[in-house]
Short mmCIF file of C-alpha atoms and ligand atoms in Angstrom, two decimals:
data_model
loop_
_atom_site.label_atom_id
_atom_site.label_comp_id
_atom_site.label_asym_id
_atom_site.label_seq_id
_atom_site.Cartn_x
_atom_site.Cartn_y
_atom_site.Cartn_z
CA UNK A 35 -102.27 63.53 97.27
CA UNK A 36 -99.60 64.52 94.53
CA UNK A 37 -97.67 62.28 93.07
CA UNK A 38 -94.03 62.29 94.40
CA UNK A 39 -91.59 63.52 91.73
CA UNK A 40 -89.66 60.56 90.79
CA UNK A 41 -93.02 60.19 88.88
CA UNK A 42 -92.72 63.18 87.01
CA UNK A 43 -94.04 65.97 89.02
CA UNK A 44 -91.90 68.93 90.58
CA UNK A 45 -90.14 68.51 93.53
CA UNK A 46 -91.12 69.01 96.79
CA UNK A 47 -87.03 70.98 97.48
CA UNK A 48 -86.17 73.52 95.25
CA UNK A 49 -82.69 73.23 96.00
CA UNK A 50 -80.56 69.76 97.23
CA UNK A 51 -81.19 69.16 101.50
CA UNK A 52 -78.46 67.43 102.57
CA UNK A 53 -78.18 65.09 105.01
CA UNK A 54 -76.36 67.25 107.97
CA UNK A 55 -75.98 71.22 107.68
CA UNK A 56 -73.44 72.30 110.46
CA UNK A 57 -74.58 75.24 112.45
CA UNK A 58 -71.34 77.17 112.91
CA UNK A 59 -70.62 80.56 115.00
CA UNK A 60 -70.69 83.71 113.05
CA UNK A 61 -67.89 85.11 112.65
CA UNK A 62 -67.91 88.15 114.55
CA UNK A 63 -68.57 85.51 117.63
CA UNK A 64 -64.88 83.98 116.85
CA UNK A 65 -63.14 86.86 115.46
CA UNK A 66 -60.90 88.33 118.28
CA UNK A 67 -59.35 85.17 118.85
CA UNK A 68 -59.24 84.45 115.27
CA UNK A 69 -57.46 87.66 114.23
CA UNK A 70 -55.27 86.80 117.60
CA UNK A 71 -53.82 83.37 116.04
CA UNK A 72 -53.13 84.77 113.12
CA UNK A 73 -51.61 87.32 113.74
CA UNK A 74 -49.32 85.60 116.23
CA UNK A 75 -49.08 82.47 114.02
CA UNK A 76 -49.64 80.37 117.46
CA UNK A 77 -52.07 77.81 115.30
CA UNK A 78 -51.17 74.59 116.55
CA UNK A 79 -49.06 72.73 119.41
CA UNK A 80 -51.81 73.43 122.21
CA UNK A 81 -50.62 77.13 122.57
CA UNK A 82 -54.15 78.45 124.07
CA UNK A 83 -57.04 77.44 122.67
CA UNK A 84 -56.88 74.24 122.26
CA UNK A 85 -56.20 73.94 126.42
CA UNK A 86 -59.10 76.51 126.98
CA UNK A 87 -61.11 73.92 124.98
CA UNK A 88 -60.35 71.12 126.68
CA UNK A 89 -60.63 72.65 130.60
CA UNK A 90 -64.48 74.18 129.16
CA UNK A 91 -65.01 70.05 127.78
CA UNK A 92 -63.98 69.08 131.03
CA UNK A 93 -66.60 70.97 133.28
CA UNK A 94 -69.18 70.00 130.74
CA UNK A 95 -68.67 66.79 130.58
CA UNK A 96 -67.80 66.45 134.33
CA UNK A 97 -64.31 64.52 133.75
CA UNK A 98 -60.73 64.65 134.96
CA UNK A 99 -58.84 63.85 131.85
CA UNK A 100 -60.33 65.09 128.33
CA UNK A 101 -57.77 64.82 125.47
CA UNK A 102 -58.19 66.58 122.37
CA UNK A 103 -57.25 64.90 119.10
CA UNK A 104 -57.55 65.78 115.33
CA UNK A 105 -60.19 63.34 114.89
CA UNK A 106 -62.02 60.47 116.62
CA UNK A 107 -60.39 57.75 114.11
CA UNK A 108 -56.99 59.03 115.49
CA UNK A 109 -58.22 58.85 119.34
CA UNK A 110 -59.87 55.61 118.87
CA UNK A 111 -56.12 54.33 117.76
CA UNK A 112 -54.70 55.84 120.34
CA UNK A 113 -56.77 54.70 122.87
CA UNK A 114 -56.59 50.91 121.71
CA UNK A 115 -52.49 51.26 121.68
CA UNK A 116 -52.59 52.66 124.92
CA UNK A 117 -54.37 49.48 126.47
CA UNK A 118 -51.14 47.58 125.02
CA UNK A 119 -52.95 44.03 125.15
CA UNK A 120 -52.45 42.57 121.64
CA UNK A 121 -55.72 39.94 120.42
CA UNK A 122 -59.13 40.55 119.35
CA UNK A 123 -61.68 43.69 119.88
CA UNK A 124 -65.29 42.87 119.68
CA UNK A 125 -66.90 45.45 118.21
CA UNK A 126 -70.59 45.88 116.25
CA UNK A 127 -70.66 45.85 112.65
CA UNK A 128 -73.27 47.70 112.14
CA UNK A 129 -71.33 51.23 112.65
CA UNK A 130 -68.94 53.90 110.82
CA UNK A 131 -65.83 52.29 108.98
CA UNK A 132 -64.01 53.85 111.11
CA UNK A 133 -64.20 52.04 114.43
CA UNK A 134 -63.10 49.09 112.69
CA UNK A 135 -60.69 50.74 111.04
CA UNK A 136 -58.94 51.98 113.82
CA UNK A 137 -58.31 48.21 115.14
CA UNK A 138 -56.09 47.62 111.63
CA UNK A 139 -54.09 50.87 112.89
CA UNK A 140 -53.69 49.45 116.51
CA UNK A 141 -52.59 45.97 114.59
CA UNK A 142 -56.06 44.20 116.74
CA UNK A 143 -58.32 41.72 115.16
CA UNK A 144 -61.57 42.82 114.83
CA UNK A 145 -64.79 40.13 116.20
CA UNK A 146 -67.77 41.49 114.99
CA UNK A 147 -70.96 40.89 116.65
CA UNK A 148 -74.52 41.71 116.64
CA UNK A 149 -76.89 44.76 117.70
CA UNK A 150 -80.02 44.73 119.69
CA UNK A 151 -82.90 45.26 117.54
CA UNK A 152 -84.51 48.65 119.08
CA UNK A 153 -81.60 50.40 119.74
CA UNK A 154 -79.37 49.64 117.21
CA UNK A 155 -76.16 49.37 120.18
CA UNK A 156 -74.61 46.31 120.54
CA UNK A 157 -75.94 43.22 122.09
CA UNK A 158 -74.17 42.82 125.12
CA UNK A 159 -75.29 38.85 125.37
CA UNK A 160 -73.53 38.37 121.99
CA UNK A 161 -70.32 40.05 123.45
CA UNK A 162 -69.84 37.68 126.62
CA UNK A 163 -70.45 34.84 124.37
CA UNK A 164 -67.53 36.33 122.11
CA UNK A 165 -65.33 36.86 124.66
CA UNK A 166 -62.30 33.74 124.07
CA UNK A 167 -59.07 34.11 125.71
CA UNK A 168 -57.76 36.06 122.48
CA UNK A 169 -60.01 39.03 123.14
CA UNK A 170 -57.85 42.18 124.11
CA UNK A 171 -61.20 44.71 125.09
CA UNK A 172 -64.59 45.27 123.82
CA UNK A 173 -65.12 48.72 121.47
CA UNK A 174 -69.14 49.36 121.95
CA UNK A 175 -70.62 51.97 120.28
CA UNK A 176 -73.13 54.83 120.96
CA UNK A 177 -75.03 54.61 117.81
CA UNK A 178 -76.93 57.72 116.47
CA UNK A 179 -76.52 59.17 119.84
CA UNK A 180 -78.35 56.29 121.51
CA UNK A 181 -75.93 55.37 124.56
CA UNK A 182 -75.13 51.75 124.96
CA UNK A 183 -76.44 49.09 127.47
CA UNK A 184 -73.59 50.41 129.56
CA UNK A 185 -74.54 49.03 133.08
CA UNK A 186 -74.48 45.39 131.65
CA UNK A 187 -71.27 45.79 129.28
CA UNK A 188 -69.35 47.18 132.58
CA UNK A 189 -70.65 44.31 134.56
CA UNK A 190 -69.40 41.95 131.57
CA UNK A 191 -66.00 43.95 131.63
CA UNK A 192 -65.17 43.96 135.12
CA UNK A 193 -65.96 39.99 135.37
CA UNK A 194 -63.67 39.00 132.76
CA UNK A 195 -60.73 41.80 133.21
CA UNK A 196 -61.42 43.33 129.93
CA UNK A 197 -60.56 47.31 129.16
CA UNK A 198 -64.25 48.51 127.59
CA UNK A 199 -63.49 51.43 125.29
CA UNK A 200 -66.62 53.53 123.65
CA UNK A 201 -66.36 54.85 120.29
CA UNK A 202 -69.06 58.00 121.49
CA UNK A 203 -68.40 59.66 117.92
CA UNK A 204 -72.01 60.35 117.77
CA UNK A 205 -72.37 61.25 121.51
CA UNK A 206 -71.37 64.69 122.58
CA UNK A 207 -74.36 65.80 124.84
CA UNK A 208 -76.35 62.39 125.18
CA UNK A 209 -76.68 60.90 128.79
CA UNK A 210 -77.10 57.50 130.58
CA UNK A 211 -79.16 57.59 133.81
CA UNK A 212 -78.79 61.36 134.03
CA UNK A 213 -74.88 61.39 133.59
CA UNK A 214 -73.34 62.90 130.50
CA UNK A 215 -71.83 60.27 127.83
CA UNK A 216 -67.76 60.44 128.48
CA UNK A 217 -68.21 59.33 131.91
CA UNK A 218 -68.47 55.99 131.12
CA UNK A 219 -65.59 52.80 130.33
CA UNK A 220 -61.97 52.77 130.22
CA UNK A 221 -61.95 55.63 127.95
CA UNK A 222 -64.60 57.53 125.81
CA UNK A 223 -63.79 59.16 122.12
CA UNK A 224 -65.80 61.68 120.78
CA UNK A 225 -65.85 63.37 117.09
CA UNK A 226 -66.43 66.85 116.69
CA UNK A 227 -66.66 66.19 112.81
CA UNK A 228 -68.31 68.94 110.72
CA UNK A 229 -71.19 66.52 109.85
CA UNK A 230 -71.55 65.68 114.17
CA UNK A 231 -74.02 67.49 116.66
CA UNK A 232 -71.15 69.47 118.08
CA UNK A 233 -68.87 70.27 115.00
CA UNK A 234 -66.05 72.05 114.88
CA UNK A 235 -64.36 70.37 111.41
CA UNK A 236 -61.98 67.99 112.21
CA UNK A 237 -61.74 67.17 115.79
CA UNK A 238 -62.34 65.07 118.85
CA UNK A 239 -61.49 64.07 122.33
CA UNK A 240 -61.11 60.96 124.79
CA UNK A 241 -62.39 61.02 128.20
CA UNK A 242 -61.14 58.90 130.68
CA UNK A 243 -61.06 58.59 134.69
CA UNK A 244 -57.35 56.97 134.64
CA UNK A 245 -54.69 59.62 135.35
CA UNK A 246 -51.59 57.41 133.86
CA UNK A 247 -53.66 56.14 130.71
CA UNK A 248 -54.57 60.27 130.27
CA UNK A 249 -50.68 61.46 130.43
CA UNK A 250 -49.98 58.17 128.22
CA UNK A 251 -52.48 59.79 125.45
CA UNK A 252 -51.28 62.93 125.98
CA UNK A 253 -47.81 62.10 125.04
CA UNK A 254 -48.66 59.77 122.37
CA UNK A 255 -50.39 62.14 120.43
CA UNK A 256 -47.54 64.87 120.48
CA UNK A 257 -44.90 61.77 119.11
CA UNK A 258 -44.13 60.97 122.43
CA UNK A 259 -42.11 63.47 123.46
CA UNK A 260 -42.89 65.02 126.71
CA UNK A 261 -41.28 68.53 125.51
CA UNK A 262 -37.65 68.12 126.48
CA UNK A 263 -36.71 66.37 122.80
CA UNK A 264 -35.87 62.88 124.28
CA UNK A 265 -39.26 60.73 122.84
CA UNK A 266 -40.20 58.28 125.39
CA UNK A 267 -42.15 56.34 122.69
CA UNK A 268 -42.80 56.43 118.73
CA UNK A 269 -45.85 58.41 119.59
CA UNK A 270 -48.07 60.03 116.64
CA UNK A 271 -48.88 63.64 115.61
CA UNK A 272 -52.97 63.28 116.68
CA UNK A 273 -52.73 67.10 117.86
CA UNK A 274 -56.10 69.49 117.33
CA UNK A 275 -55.60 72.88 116.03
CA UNK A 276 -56.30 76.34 117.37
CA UNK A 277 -58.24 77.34 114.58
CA UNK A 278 -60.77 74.00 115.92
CA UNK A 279 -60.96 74.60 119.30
CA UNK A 280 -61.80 78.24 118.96
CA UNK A 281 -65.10 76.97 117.24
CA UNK A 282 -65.16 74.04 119.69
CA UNK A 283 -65.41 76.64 122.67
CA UNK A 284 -68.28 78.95 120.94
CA UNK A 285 -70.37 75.66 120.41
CA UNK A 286 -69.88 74.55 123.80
CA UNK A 287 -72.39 77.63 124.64
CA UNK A 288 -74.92 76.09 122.05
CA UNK A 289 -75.03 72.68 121.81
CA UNK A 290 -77.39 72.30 124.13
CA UNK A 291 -80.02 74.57 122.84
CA UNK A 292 -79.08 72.74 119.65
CA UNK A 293 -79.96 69.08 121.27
CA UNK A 294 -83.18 70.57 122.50
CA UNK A 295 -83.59 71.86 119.04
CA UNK A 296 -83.75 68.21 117.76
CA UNK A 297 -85.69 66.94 120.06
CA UNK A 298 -88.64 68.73 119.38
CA UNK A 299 -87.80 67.91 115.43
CA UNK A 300 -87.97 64.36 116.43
CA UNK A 301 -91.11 64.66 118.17
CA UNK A 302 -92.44 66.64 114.86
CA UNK A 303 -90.86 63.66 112.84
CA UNK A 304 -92.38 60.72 114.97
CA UNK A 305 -95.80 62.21 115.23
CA UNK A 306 -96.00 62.58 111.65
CA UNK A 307 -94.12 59.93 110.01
CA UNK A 308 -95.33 57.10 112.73
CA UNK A 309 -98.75 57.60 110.98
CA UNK A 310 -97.52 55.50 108.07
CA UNK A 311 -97.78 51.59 108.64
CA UNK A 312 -94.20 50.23 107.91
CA UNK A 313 -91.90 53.25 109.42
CA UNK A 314 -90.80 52.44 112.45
CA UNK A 315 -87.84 54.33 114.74
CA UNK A 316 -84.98 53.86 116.95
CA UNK A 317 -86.06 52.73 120.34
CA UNK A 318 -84.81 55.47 123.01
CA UNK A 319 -84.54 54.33 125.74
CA UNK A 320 -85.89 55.52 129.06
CA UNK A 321 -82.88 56.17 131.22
CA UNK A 322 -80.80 57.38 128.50
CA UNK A 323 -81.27 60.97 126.86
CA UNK A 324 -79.88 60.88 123.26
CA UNK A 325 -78.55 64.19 121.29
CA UNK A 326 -80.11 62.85 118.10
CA UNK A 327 -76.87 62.97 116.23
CA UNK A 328 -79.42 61.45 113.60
CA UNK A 329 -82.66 60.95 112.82
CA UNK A 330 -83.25 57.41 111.55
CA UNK A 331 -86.49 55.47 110.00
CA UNK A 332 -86.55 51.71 109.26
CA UNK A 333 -88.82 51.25 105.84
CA UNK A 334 -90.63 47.62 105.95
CA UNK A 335 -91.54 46.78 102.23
CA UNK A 336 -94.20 44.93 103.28
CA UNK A 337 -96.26 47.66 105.26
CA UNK A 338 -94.77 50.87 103.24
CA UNK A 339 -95.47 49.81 100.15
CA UNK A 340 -92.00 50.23 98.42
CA UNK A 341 -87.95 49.23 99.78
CA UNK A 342 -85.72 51.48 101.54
CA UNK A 343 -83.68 51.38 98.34
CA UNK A 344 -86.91 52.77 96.61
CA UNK A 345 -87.79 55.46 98.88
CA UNK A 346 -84.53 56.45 98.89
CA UNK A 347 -84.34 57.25 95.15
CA UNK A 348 -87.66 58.81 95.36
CA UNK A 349 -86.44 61.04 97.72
CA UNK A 350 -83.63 62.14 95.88
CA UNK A 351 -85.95 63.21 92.86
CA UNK A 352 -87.69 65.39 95.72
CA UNK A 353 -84.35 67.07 96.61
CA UNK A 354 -83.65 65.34 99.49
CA UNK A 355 -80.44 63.60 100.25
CA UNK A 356 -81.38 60.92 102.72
CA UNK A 357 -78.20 58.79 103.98
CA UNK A 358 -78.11 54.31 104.67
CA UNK A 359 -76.30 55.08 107.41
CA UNK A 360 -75.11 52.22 108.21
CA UNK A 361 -75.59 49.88 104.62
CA UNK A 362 -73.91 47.77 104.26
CA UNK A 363 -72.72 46.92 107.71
CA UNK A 364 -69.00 46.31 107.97
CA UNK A 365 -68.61 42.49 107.82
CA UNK A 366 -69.85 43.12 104.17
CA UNK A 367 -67.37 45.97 103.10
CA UNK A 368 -64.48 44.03 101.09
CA UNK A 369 -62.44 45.93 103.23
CA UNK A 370 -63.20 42.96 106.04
CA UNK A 371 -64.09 40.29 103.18
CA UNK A 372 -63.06 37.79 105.36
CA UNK A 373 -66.28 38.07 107.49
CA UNK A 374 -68.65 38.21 104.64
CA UNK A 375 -69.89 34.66 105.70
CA UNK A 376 -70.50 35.31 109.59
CA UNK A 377 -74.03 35.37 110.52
CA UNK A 378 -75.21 39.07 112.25
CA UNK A 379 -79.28 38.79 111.55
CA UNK A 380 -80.20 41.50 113.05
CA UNK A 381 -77.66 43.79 111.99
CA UNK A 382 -78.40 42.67 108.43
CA UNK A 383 -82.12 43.22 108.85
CA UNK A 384 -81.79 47.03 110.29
CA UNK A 385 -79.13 47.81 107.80
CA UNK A 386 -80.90 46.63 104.93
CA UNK A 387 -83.92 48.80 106.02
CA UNK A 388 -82.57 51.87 107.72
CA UNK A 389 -82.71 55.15 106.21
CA UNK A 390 -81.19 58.71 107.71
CA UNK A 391 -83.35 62.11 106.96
CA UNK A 392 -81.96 65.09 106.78
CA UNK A 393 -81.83 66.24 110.49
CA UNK A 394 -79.99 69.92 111.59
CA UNK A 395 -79.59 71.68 114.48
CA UNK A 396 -81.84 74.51 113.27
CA UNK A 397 -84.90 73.31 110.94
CA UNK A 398 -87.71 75.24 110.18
CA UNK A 399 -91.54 73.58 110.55
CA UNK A 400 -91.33 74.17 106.53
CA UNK A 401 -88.89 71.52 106.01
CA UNK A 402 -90.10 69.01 108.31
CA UNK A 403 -93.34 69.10 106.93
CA UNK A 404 -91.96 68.69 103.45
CA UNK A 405 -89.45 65.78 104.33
CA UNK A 406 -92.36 64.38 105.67
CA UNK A 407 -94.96 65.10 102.66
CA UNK A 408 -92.21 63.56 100.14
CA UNK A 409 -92.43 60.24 102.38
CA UNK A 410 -96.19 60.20 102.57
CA UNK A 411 -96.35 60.63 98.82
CA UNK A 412 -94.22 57.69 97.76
CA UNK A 413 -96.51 55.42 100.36
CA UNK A 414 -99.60 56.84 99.06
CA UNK A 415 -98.10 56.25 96.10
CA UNK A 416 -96.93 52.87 96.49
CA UNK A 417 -98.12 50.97 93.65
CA UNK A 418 -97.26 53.36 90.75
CA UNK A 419 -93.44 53.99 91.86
CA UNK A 420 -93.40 49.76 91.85
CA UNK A 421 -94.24 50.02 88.61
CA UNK A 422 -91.94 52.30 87.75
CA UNK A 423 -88.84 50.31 89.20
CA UNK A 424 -90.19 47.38 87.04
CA UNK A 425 -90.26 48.84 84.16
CA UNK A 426 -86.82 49.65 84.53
CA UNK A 427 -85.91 46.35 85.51
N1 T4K B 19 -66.94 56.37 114.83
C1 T4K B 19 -68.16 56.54 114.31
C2 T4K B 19 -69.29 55.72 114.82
C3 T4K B 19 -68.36 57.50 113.29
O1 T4K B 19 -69.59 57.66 112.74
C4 T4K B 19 -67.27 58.27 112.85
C5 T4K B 19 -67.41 59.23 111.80
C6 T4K B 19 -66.01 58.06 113.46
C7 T4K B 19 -65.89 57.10 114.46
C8 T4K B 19 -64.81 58.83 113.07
O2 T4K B 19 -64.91 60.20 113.41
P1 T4K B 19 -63.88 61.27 112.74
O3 T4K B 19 -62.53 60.60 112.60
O4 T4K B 19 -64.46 61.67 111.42
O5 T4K B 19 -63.86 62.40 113.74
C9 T4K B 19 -69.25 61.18 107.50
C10 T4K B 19 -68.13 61.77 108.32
O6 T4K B 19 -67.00 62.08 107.51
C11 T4K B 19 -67.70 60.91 109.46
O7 T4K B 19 -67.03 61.76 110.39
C12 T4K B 19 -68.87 60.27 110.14
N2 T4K B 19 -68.51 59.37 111.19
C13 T4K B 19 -69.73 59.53 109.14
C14 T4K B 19 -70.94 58.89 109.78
O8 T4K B 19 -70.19 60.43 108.19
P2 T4K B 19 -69.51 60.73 104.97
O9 T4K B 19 -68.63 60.04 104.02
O10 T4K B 19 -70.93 60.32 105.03
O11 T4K B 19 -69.40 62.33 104.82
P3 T4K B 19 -69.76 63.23 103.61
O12 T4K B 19 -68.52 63.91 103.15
O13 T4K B 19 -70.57 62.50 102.61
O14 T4K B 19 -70.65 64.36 104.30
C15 T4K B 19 -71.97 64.12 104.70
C16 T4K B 19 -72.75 65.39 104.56
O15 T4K B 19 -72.24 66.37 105.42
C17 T4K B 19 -72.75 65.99 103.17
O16 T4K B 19 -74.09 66.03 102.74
C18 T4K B 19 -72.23 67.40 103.30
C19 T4K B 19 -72.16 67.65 104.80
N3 T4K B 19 -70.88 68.25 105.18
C20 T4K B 19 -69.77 67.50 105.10
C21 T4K B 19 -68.55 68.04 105.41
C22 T4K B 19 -67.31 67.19 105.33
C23 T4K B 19 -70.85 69.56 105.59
O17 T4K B 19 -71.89 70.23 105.65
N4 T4K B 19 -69.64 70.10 105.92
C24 T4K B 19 -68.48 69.40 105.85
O18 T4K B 19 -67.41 69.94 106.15
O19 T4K B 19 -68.80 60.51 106.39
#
């Protein structure tokens, strides 16, 4: 087998794979309504699209209320003020900044606790035994697309009277015992970020079944003001534009084909990669169906022969831009110093070992097979790349 290239030889990418690689609509696909928006100058302020959007997300997703926003940060704020119950969120560290961040915005205290060690999702036995008479709701979170013990957080929810919010960022298409993600909790927010399974640049929405919580949100994210000028509340300006939701309704006639897309990638990945003692993967579950938002390995030293940290670098010298989604885990960003000396073990054991691969909507065979001849080569390779991090120690 060749050596890998962070050993000298060439490498296996030409050019830089990133981690994510949006598949858009052509433009031809979006260009009537394009053209129309622009040359009406209707771009924002839910004029047409934007509404269209939300009715098709709707159907799809088989919900009442679905509430566009700009992004998922600003729904997940919006969501958390709407509860109005002041105190403590418990919430997994091991996720985007973002979730956590959006507590700080909704002035909550954040209670980090730990994941379960297949899925990644938060442990709901370490959330009831969180749960103090501070705690305002629990914020779970659909990681990589992998839904959430949700049967057992509602149960824990309902018992102790606490609104269960789900940051589904990474969501869009999964499902839960055959019924689509956003169906699920007090509310559900979704990001259609460029880098997410259903992208549409900035952009998300929060699904909920509660009629008064959905006018509440969509008030608060048009400042409050209902549309006569008198503000009933200092809402925000969390609006999505046109320009978003025209993509946002094209993709809505992919996605699917997309998720299916990744699964059989997955499959190709698994197969391969599973070969090699010391990769392991996320667990999926068997009644849950997840989009693959990503496609995640977890490196054991031990077995593989070199770190995460290792394989990561030599991966880089191949071309390929592999992500430690989610390293380090939030408790140990300074932004939340305060928490550096709570004890998460598992959370600290995946995120010191999990690594992201490039993973797209569209890949050829090509590319999987290099991704996967890059990894093969550094564990084939195992004792000479050692060397070479020593020597540079
Ligand atoms: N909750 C969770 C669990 C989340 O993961 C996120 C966001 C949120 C909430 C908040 O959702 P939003 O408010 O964003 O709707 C990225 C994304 O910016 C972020 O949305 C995402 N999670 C997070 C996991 O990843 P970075 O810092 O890794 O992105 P960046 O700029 O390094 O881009 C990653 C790759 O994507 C690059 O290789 C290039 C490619 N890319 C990126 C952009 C921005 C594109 O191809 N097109 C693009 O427009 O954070």
């Amino acid at each position: 087998m060749d050596k890998p290239a962070i050993l000298g030889n060439t490498p296996v990418f030409d050019d830089r794979l990133g981690i994510v690689s949006p598949r858009l609509p052509k433009l031809e696909q979006i260009q009537d309504p394009l053209s129309e928006a622009l040359r009406t100058g209707q771009l924002t302020n839910h004029a047409f699209h934007v509404p269209q959007f939300e009715k098709a997300l709707s159907d799809r997703l088989k919900m009442p209320n679905v509430i566009s926003v700009g992004n998922a940060t600003l729904g997940l704020i919006l969501a958390l003020e709407a509860l109005n119950r002041d105190g403590e969120v418990i919430l997994p560290s091991f996720t985007y900044c973002a979730t956590a961040h959006a507590l700080y915005w909704s002035r909550h205290k954040p209670v980090f606790v730990d994941i379960l060690p297949d899925t990644f999702t938060i442990d709901p036995a370490a959330v009831e035994s969180a749960i103090t008479p501070n705690t305002a709701a629990i914020m779970a979170v659909h990681i990589y697309g992998h839904p959430c013990e949700i049967d057992t957080l509602e149960e824990i929810s309902k018992r102790y009277g606490l609104p269960l919010l789900f940051d589904s960022a990474h969501a869009f298409g999964s499902q839960y015992q055959n019924e689509p993600i956003g169906q699920f909790g007090d509310a559900e927010i979704f990001s259609f970020h460029a880098t997410k399974v259903f992208p549409v640049g900035e952009g998300g929405c929060i699904t909920t079944h509660d009629k008064n919580l959905a006018e509440h949100l969509k008030l608060s994210r048009k400042f409050g003001d209902p549309g006569d000028e008198n503000t009933r509340f200092p809402g925000m300006n969390a609006k999505m534009q046109e320009f978003n939701a025209i993509i946002g309704v094209e993709m809505l006639k992919v996605v699917d084909e997309h998720i299916a897309n990744r699964h059989r990638y997955a499959a190709y990945l698994i197969e391969r990669l599973g070969r090699l003692p010391g990769i392991s993967f996320q667990s999926i579950k068997p009644n849950v169906f997840s989009n693959y938002q990503n496609f995640v390995i977890l490196v054991d030293e031990v077995y593989f022969g070199v770190s995460r940290d290792m394989l990561f670098d030599a991966l880089l010298a191949e071309n390929i831009l592999a992500r430690k989604y989610f390293f380090p885990p939030l408790h140990l960003h300074d932004a939340y110093s305060d928490y550096r000396s709570i004890n998460l073990p598992i959370t600290e054991f995946v995120s010191k070992r999990v690594l992201c691969l490039p993973f797209y909507s569209e890949m050829t065979e090509k590319m999987l097979d290099k991704i996967c001849v890059a990894i093969e080569q550094v564990h084939f390779h195992a004792n000479i790349v050692r060397e070479y991090y020593s020597n540079l120690a």
